[in-house]
Coordinates of C-alpha atoms in Angstrom, one line a residue:
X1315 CA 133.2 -125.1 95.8
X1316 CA 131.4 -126.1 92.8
X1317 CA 128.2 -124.0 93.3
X1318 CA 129.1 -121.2 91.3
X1319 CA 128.2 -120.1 87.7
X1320 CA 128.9 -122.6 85.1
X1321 CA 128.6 -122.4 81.5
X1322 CA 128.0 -125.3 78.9
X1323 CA 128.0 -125.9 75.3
X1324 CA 125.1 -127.0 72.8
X1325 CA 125.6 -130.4 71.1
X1326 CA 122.6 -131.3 70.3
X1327 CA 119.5 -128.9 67.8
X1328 CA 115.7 -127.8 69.8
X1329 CA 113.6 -131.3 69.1
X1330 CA 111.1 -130.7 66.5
X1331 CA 108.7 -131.2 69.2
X1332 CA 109.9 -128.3 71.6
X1333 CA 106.5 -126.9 71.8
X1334 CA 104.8 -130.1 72.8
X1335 CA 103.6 -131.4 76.3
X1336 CA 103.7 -127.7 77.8
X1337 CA 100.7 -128.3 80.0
X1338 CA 100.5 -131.1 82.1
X1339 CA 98.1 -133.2 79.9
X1340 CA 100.6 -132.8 77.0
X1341 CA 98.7 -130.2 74.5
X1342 CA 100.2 -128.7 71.8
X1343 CA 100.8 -125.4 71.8
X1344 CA 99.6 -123.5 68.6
X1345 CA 101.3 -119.9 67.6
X1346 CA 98.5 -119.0 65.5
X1347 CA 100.5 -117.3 62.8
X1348 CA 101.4 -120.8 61.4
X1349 CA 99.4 -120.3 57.8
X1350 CA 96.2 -122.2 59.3
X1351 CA 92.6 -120.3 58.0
X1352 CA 91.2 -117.8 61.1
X1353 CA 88.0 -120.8 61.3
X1354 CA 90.5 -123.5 61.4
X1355 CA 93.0 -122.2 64.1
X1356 CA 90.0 -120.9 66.4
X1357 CA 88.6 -125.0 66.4
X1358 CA 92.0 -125.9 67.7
X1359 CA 93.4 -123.6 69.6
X1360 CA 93.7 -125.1 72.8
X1361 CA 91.6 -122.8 75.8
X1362 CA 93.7 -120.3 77.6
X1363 CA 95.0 -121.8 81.1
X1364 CA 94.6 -120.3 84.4
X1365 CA 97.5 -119.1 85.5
X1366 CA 98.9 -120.9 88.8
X1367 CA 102.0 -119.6 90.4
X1368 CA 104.3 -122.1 91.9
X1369 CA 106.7 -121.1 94.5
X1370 CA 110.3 -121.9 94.2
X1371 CA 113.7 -121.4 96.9
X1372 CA 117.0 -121.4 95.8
X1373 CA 120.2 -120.6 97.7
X1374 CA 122.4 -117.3 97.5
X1375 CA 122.1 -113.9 96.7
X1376 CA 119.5 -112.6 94.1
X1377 CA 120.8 -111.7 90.6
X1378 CA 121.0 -107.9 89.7
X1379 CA 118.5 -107.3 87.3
X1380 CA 116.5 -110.7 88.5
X1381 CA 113.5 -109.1 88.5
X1382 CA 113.0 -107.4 85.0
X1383 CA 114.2 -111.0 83.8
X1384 CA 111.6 -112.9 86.0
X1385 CA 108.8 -111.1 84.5
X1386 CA 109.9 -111.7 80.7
X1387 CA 109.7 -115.6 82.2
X1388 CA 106.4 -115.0 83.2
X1389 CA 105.2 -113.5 80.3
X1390 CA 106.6 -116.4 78.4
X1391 CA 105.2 -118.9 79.9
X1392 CA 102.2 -117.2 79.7
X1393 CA 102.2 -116.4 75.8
X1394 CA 103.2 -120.3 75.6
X1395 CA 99.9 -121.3 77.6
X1396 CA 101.9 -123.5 80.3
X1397 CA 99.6 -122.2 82.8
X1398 CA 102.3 -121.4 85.3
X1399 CA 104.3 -118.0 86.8
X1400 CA 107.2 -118.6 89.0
X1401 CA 107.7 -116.9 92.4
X1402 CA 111.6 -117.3 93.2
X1403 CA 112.9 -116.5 96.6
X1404 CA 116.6 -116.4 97.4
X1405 CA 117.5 -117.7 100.8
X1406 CA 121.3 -117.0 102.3
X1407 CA 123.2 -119.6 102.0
X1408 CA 124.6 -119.6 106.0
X1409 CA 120.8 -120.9 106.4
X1410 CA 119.4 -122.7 103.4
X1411 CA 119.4 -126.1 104.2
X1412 CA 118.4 -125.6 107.8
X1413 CA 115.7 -123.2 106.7
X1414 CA 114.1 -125.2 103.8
X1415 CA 114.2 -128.5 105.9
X1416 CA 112.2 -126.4 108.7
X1417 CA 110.0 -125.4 105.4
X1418 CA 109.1 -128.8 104.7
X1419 CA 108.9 -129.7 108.2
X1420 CA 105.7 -126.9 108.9
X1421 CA 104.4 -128.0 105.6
X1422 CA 104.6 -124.6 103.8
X1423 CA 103.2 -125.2 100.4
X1424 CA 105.7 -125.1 97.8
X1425 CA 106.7 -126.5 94.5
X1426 CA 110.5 -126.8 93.9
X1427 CA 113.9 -126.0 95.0
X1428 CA 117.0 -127.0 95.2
X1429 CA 118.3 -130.0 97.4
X1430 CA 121.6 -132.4 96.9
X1431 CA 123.1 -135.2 99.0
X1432 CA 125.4 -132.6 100.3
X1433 CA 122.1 -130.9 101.8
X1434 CA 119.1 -133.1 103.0
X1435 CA 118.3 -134.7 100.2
X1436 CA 119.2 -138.1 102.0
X1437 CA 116.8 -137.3 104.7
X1438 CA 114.5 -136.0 102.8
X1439 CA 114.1 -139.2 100.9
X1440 CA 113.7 -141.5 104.1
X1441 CA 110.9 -139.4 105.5
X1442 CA 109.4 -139.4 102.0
X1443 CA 109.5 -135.7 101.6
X1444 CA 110.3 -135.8 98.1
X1445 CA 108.3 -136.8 94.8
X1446 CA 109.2 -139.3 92.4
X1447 CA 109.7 -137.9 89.2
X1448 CA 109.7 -141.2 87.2
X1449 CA 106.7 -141.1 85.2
X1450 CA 106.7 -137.4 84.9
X1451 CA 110.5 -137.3 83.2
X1452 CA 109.5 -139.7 81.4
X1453 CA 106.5 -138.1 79.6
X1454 CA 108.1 -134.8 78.9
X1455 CA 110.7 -135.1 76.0
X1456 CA 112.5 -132.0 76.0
X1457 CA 113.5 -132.6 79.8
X1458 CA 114.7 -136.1 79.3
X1459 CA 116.7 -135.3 75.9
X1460 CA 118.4 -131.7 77.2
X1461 CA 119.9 -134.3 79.9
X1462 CA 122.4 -137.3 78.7
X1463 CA 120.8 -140.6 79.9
X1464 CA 123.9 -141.0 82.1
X1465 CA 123.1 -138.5 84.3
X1466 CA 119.3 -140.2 84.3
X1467 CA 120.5 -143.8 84.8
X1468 CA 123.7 -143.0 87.6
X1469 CA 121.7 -140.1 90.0
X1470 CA 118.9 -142.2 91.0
X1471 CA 118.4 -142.5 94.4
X1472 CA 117.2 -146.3 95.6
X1473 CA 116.8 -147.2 91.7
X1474 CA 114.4 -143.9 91.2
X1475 CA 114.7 -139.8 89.9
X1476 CA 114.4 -138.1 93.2
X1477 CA 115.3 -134.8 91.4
X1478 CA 116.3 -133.6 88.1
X1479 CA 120.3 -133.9 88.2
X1480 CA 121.6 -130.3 87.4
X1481 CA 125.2 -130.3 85.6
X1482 CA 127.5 -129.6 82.9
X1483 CA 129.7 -131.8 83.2
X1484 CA 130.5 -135.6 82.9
X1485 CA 133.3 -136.4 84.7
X1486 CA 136.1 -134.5 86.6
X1487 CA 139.6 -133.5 84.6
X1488 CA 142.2 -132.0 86.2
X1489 CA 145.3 -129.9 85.2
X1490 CA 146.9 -126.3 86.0
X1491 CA 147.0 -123.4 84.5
X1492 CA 150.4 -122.1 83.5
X1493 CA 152.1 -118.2 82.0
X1494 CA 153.1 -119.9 78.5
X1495 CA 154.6 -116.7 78.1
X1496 CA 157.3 -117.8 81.2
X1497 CA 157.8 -121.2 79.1
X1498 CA 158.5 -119.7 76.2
X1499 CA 160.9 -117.0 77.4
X1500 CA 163.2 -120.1 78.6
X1501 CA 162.9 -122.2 75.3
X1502 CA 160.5 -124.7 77.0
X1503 CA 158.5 -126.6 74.8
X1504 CA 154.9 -127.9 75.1
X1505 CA 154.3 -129.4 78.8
X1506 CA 152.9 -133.0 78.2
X1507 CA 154.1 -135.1 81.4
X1508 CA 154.3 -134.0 84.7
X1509 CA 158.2 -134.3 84.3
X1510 CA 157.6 -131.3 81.6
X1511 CA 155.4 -129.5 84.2
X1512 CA 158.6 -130.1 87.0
X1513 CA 161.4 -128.8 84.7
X1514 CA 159.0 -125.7 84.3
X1515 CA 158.2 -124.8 87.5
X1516 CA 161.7 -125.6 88.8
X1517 CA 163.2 -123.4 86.4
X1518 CA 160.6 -120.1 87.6
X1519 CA 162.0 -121.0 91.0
X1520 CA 165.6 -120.6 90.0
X1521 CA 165.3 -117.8 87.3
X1522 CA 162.7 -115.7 88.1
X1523 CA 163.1 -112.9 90.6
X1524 CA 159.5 -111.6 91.4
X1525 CA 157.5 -114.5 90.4
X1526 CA 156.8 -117.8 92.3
X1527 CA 156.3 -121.3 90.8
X1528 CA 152.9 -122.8 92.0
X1529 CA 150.0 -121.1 93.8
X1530 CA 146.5 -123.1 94.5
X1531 CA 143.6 -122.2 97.6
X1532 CA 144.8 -124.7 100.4
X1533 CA 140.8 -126.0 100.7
X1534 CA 141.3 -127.1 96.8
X1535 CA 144.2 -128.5 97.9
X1536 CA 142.9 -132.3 98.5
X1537 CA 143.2 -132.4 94.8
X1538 CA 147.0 -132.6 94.3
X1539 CA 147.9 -135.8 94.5
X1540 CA 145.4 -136.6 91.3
X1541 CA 147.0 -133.7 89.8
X1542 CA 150.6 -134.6 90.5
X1543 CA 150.2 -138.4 90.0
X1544 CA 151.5 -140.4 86.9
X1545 CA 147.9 -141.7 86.5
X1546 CA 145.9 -138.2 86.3
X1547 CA 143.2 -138.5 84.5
X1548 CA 143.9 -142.2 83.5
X1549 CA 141.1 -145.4 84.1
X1550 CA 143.8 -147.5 86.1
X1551 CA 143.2 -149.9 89.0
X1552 CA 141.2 -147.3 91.7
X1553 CA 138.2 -145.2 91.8
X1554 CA 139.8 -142.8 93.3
X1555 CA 136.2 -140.4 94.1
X1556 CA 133.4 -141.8 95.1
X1557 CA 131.6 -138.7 96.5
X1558 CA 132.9 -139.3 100.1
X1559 CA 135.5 -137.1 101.5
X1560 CA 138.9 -138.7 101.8
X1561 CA 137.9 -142.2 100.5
X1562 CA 138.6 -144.1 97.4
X1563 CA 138.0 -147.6 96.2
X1564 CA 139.9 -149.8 94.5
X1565 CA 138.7 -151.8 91.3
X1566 CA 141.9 -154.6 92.0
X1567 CA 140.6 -156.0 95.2
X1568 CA 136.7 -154.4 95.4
X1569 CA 137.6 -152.6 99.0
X1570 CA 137.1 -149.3 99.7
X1571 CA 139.9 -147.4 101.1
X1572 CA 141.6 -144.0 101.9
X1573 CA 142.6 -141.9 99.3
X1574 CA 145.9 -141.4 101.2
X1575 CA 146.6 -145.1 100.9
X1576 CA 145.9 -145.6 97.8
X1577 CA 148.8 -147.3 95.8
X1578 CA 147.5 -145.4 92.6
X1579 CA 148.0 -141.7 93.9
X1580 CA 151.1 -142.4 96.0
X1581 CA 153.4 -140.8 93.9
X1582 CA 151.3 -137.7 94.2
X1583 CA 151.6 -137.6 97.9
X1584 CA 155.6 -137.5 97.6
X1585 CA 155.6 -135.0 94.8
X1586 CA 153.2 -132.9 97.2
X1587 CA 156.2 -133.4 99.7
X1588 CA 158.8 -132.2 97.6
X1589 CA 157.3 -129.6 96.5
X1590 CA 156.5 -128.1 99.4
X1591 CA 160.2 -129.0 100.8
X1592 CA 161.8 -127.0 98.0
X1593 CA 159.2 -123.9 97.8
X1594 CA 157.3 -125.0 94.5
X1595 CA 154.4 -124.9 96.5
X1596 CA 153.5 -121.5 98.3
X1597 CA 154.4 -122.0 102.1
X1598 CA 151.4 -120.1 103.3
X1599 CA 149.2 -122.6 101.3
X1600 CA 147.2 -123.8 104.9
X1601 CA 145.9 -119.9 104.8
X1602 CA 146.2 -119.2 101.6
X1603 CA 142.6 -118.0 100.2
X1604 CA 143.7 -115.8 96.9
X1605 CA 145.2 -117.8 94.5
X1606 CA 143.2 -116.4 91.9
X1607 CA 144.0 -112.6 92.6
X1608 CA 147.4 -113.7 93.5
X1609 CA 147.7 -115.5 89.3
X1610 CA 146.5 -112.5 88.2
X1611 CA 148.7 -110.1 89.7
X1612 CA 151.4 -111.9 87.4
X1613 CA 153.0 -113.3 91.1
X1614 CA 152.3 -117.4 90.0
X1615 CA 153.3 -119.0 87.4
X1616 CA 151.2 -122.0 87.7
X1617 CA 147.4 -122.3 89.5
X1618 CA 144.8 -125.0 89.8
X1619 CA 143.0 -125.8 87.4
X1620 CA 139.2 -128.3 86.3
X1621 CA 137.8 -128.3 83.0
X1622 CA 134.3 -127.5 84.7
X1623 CA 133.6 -124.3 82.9
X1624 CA 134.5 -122.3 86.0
X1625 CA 138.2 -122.4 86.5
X1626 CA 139.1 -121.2 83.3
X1627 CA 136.7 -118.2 83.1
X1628 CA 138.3 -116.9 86.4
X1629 CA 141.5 -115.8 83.8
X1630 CA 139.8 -114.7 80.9
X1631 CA 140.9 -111.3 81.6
X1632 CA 144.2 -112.0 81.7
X1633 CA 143.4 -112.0 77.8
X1634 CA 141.6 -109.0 77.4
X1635 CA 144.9 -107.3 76.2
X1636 CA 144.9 -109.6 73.2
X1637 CA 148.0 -111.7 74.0
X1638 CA 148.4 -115.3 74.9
X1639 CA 149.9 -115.9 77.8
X1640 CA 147.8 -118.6 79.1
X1641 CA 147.7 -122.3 78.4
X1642 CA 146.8 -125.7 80.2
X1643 CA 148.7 -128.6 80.9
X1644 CA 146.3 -131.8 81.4
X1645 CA 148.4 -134.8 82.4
X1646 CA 148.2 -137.8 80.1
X1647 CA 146.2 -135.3 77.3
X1648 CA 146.0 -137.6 74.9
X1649 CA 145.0 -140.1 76.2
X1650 CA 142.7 -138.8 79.1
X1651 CA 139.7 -141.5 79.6
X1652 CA 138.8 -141.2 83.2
X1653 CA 136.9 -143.0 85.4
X1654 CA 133.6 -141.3 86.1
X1655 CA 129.6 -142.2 87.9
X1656 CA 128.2 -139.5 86.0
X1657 CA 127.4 -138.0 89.1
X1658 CA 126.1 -134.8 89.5
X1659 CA 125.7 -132.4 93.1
X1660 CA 122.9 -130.1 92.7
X1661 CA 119.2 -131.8 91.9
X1662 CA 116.0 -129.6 91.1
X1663 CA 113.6 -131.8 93.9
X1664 CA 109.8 -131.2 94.0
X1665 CA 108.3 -131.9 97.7
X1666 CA 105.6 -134.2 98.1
X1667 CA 103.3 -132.2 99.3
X1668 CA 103.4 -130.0 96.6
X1669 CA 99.9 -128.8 95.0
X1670 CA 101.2 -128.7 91.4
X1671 CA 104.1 -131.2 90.7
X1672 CA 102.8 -132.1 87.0
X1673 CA 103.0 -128.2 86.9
X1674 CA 106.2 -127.5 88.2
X1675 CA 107.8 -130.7 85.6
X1676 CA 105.9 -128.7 83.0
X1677 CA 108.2 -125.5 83.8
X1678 CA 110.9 -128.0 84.0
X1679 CA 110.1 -129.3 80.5
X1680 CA 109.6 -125.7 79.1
X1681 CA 113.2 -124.6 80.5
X1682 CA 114.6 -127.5 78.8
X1683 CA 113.6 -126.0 75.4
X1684 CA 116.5 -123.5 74.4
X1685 CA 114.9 -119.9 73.9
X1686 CA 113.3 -120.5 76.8
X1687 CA 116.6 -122.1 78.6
X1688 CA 118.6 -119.0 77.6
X1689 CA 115.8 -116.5 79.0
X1690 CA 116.1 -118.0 82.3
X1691 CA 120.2 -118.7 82.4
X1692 CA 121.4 -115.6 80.2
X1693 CA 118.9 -113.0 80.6
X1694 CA 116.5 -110.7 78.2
X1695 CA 118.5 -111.0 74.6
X1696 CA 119.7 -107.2 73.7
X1697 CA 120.0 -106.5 77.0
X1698 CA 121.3 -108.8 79.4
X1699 CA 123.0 -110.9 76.6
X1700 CA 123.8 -111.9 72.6
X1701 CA 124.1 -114.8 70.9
X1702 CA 127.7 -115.8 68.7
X1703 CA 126.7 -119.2 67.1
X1704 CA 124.5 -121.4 68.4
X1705 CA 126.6 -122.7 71.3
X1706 CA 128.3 -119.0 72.7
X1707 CA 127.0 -115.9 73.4
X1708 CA 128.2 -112.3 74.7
X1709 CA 127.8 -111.0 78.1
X1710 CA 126.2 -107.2 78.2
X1711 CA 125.2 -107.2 81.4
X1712 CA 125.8 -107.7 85.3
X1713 CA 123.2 -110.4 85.6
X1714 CA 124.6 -114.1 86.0
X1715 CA 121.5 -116.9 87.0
X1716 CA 123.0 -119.6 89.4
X1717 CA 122.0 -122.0 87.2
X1718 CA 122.8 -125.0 89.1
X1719 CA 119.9 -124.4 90.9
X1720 CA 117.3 -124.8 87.7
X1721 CA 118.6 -124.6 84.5
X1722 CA 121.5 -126.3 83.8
X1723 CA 121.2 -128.7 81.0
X1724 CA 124.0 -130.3 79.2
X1725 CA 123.1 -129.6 75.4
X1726 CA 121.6 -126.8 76.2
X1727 CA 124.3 -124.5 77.7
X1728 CA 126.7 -121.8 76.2
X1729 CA 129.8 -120.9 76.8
X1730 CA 131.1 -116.9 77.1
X1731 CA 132.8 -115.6 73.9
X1732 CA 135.7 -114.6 76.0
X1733 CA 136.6 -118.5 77.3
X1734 CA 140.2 -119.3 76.2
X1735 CA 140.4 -121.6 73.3
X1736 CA 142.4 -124.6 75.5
X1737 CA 139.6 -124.4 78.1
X1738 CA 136.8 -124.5 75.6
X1739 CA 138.5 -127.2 74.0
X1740 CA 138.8 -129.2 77.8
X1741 CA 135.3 -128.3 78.7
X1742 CA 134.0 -129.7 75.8
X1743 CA 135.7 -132.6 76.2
X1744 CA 134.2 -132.9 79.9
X1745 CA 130.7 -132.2 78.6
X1746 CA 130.8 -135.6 76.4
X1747 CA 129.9 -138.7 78.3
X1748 CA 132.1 -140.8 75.4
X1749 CA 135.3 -139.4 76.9
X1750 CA 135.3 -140.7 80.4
X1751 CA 135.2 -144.6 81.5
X1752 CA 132.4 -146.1 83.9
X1753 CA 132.8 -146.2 87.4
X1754 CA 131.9 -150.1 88.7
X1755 CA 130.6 -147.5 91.3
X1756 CA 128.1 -145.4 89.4
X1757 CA 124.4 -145.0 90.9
X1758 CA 125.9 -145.1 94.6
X1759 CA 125.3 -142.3 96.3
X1760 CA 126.6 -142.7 100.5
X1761 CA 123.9 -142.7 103.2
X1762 CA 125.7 -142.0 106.5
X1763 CA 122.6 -142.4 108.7
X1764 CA 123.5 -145.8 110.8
X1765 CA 127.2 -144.3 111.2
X1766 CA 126.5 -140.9 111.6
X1767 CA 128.2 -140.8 115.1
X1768 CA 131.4 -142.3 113.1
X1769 CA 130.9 -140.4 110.3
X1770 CA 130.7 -137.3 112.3
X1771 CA 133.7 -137.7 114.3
X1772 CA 135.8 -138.2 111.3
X1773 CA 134.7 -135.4 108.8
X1774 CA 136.9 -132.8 111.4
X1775 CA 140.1 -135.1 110.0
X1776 CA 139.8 -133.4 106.7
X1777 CA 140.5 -130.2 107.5
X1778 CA 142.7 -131.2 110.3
X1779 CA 145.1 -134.0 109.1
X1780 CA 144.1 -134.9 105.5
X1781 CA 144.3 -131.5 104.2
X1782 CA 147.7 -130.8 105.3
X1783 CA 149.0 -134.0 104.1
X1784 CA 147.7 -132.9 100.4
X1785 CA 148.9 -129.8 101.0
X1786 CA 152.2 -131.1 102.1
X1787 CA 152.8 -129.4 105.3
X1788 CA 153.0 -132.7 106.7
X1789 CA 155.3 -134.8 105.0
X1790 CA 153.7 -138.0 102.9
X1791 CA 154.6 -141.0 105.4
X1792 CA 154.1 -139.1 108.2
X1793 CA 150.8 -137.9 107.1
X1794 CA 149.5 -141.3 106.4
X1795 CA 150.4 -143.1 109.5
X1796 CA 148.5 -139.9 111.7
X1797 CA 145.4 -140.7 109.4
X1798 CA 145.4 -144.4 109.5
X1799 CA 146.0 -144.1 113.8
X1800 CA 143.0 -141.1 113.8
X1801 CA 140.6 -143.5 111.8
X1802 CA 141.0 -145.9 114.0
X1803 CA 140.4 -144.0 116.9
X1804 CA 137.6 -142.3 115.9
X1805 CA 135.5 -145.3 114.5
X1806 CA 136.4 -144.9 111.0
X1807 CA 136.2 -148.5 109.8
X1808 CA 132.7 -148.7 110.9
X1809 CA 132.6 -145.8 108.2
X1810 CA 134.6 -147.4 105.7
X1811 CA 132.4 -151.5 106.4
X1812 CA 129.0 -149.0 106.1
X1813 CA 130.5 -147.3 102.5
X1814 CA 131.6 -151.0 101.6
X1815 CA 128.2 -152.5 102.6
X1816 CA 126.6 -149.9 100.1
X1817 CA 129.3 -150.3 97.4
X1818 CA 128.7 -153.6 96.7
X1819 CA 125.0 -153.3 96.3
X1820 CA 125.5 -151.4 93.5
X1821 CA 128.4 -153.7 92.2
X1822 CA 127.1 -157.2 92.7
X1823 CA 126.0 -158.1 89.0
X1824 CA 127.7 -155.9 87.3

């Protein structure tokens, strides 16, 4: 899904200040070299730390060439006296949650790793696993300021930082790709509504021999009807995402509801129907699992796509023969300002029984400087990696850091010198927390423990009935009377009264 690597953009300079607070009582660092007499820099040099090394577990595979980077990490943070050395461990990802939960359970000694709501961060908060982070953000600067203060405020957990929210993005934007090479060849002009996007895909169908109209993975499918709706990417009447599968809830009358019933995204569902009636939309999209290869092979004319730094980067060699047949069509461009709770998936967590948490916020605060930043996330510079500007950089290597597991950080992160100007220009519009309107929902974050007999009997309807109705195998009424009968069944409104009872906690007052 959306743990994959992501890239980000710079907006903001290194604080003058970037070398301060690197130990855990705050003393400045001094190079030595700064001008200061031999007498006067011996007096206040601060004493050499003892090295502690804290252990770290992230999910996934380990990075080729992890290990030559590691050490050049190590060697930094020793040259910059933070009296730390990081030992990562890659666990598989068919067993990291169970096997860090089991972790914490025996009371291994560790020091940080990645958790999310997703995960067992939830749990992990209610047994008091995790430690507050609070006090410690708050008295290392470089952390707090490489993060927007909207992702501080909206993923707290019970009013406080459970974890250090890990993201590039603000908000979610959605469009497709599309061959502007195909719209040009039949004098189309620029698509700017979704009536554009129909007279192009329409005309592949009817003119082109050995290329289809639309291809997208049927799990990503969910996301249609916001794609295909008149009010993509608009602020309108509905939340339509509150970080719950299949739910949505709706600003006019303060009720949460189903996606599939919401009056907003309705005319996405029939388009989804259409669509898939008149063979815009690949039949085999239930199985279908290679829409990107499938784009690529110059089969598609149009694909899915997110201005998340990720979708677009998928294409980029698509490019490499120096033409431009790419572009992407955002519904409502110009005046895109949606909804968003700044909420982010992936959290850097310290367990409460670690033995160095000031420590391991000190490595936190030192990877939120940018030479240090782009050590961890790029690689060793020359080798791995070069700079173009201060906010791209050039890929010379196979290693790729997964870093929503540590590093990500908003104004620090750069985007590849082979990223297609459009999604550069959408991705930078998705890093900017100006560009999207506030969600009356922002800071909730679901806790399915006293329903999670509903809530487990219901998930199983996303794959089975929801997905094929976004997909639109099943046809758009159809679909939604089968999903309001299986809710029913199954105990969903105790789901939806226990998402509602959270809600407006978070609302009341605002």
């Amino acid at each position: 899904m959306r743990l994959k690597k992501w890239v980000g953009t710079t907006t903001t300079a290194v604080l003058v200040s970037s070398l301060m607070l690197a130990g855990c009582g705050g003393n400045t660092k001094t190079d030595g070299n700064e001008g200061s007499s031999g007498a006067n820099t011996q007096s206040t040099a601060p004493q050499a730390k003892e090295t502690v090394t804290l252990k770290a577990y992230f999910p996934g595979d380990k990075p080729n060439g992890f290990d030559a980077v590691l050490q050049a990490v190590n060697d930094k943070l020793k040259a910059d006296n933070v009296g730390a050395a990081l030992n990562v461990n890659f666990l598989p990802w068919s067993d990291y949650g169970n096997a860090v939960s089991v972790k914490m359970s025996a009371g291994e000694d560790f020091d940080m790793y990645l958790d999310a709501p997703w995960l067992s961060m939830n749990q992990m908060i209610e047994s008091n696993s995790l430690m507050e982070l609070d006090a410690g953000v708050a008295q290392r600067p470089e952390l707090k300021a490489s993060i927007p203060e909207e992702m501080w405020e909206y993923n707290k957990f019970g009013g406080k930082i459970m974890g250090i929210p890990l993201g590039t993005t603000q908000g979610q934007l959605y469009g497709l790709l599309i061959r502007k090479d195909l719209r040009e060849k039949y004098g189309l002009p620029e698509l700017k509504t979704l009536g554009d996007l129909e007279k192009f895909l329409y005309t592949v169908k009817e003119k082109e021999k050995d290329v289809k109209p639309f291809v997208i993975n049927g799990i990503k499918a969910d996301k249609l009807p916001f794609i295909l709706s008149e009010s993509a990417n608009l602020a309108l009447d509905e939340v339509l995402e509150i970080g719950v599968n299949m739910f949505a809830y709706s600003i006019k009358d303060k009720k949460v509801t189903g996606q599939w019933a919401s009056p907003m995204i309705a005319d996405g569902y029939d388009r989804v129907t259409k669509y898939y009636k008149d063979g815009i939309i690949s039949k085999n999209i239930a199985q279908e699992q290679n829409a990107e290869t499938l784009f690529k092979q110059g089969k598609y004319a149009a694909t899915y796509y997110a201005a998340d730094g990720v979708e677009g980067l998928k294409y980029s060699e698509m490019l490499q023969d120096g033409s431009d047949k790419l572009e992407i069509f955002i519904p409502n461009r110009e005046k895109a300002k949606p909804y968003t709770a700044f909420q982010q998936w992936n959290f850097l967590c310290i367990p409460a029984s670690s033995k160095h948490a000031d420590l391991a916020l000190d490595v936190a605060n030192w990877l939120s400087i940018k030479e240090n930043h782009d050590l961890m996330e790029y690689g060793i510079q020359g080798k791995d990696w070069e700079p173009v500007g201060d906010s791209s950089y050039k890929v010379l290597s196979s290693y790729s850091f997964p870093g929503f597991v540590l590093t990500w950080r908003p104004t620090l992160n750069r985007t590849p010198d082979t990223m297609m100007k459009d999604d550069k220009k959408w991705f930078d519009f998705s890093t900017n927390p100006d560009n999207f309107t506030l969600s009356p929902t922002a800071g909730f974050n679901f806790n399915a423990e006293k329903v999670k007999t509903e809530y487990a009997k219901i998930t199983p309807l996303h794959d089975s009935t929801f997905l094929p109705l976004s997909q639109g195998l099943v046809p758009a009424e159809e679909g939604k009377k089968m999903m309001d009968k299986k809710m029913e069944s199954l105990g969903g409104q105790k789901v939806i009264d226990e998402i509602q009872a959270q809600i407006d906690v978070v609302t009341s007052g605002k």
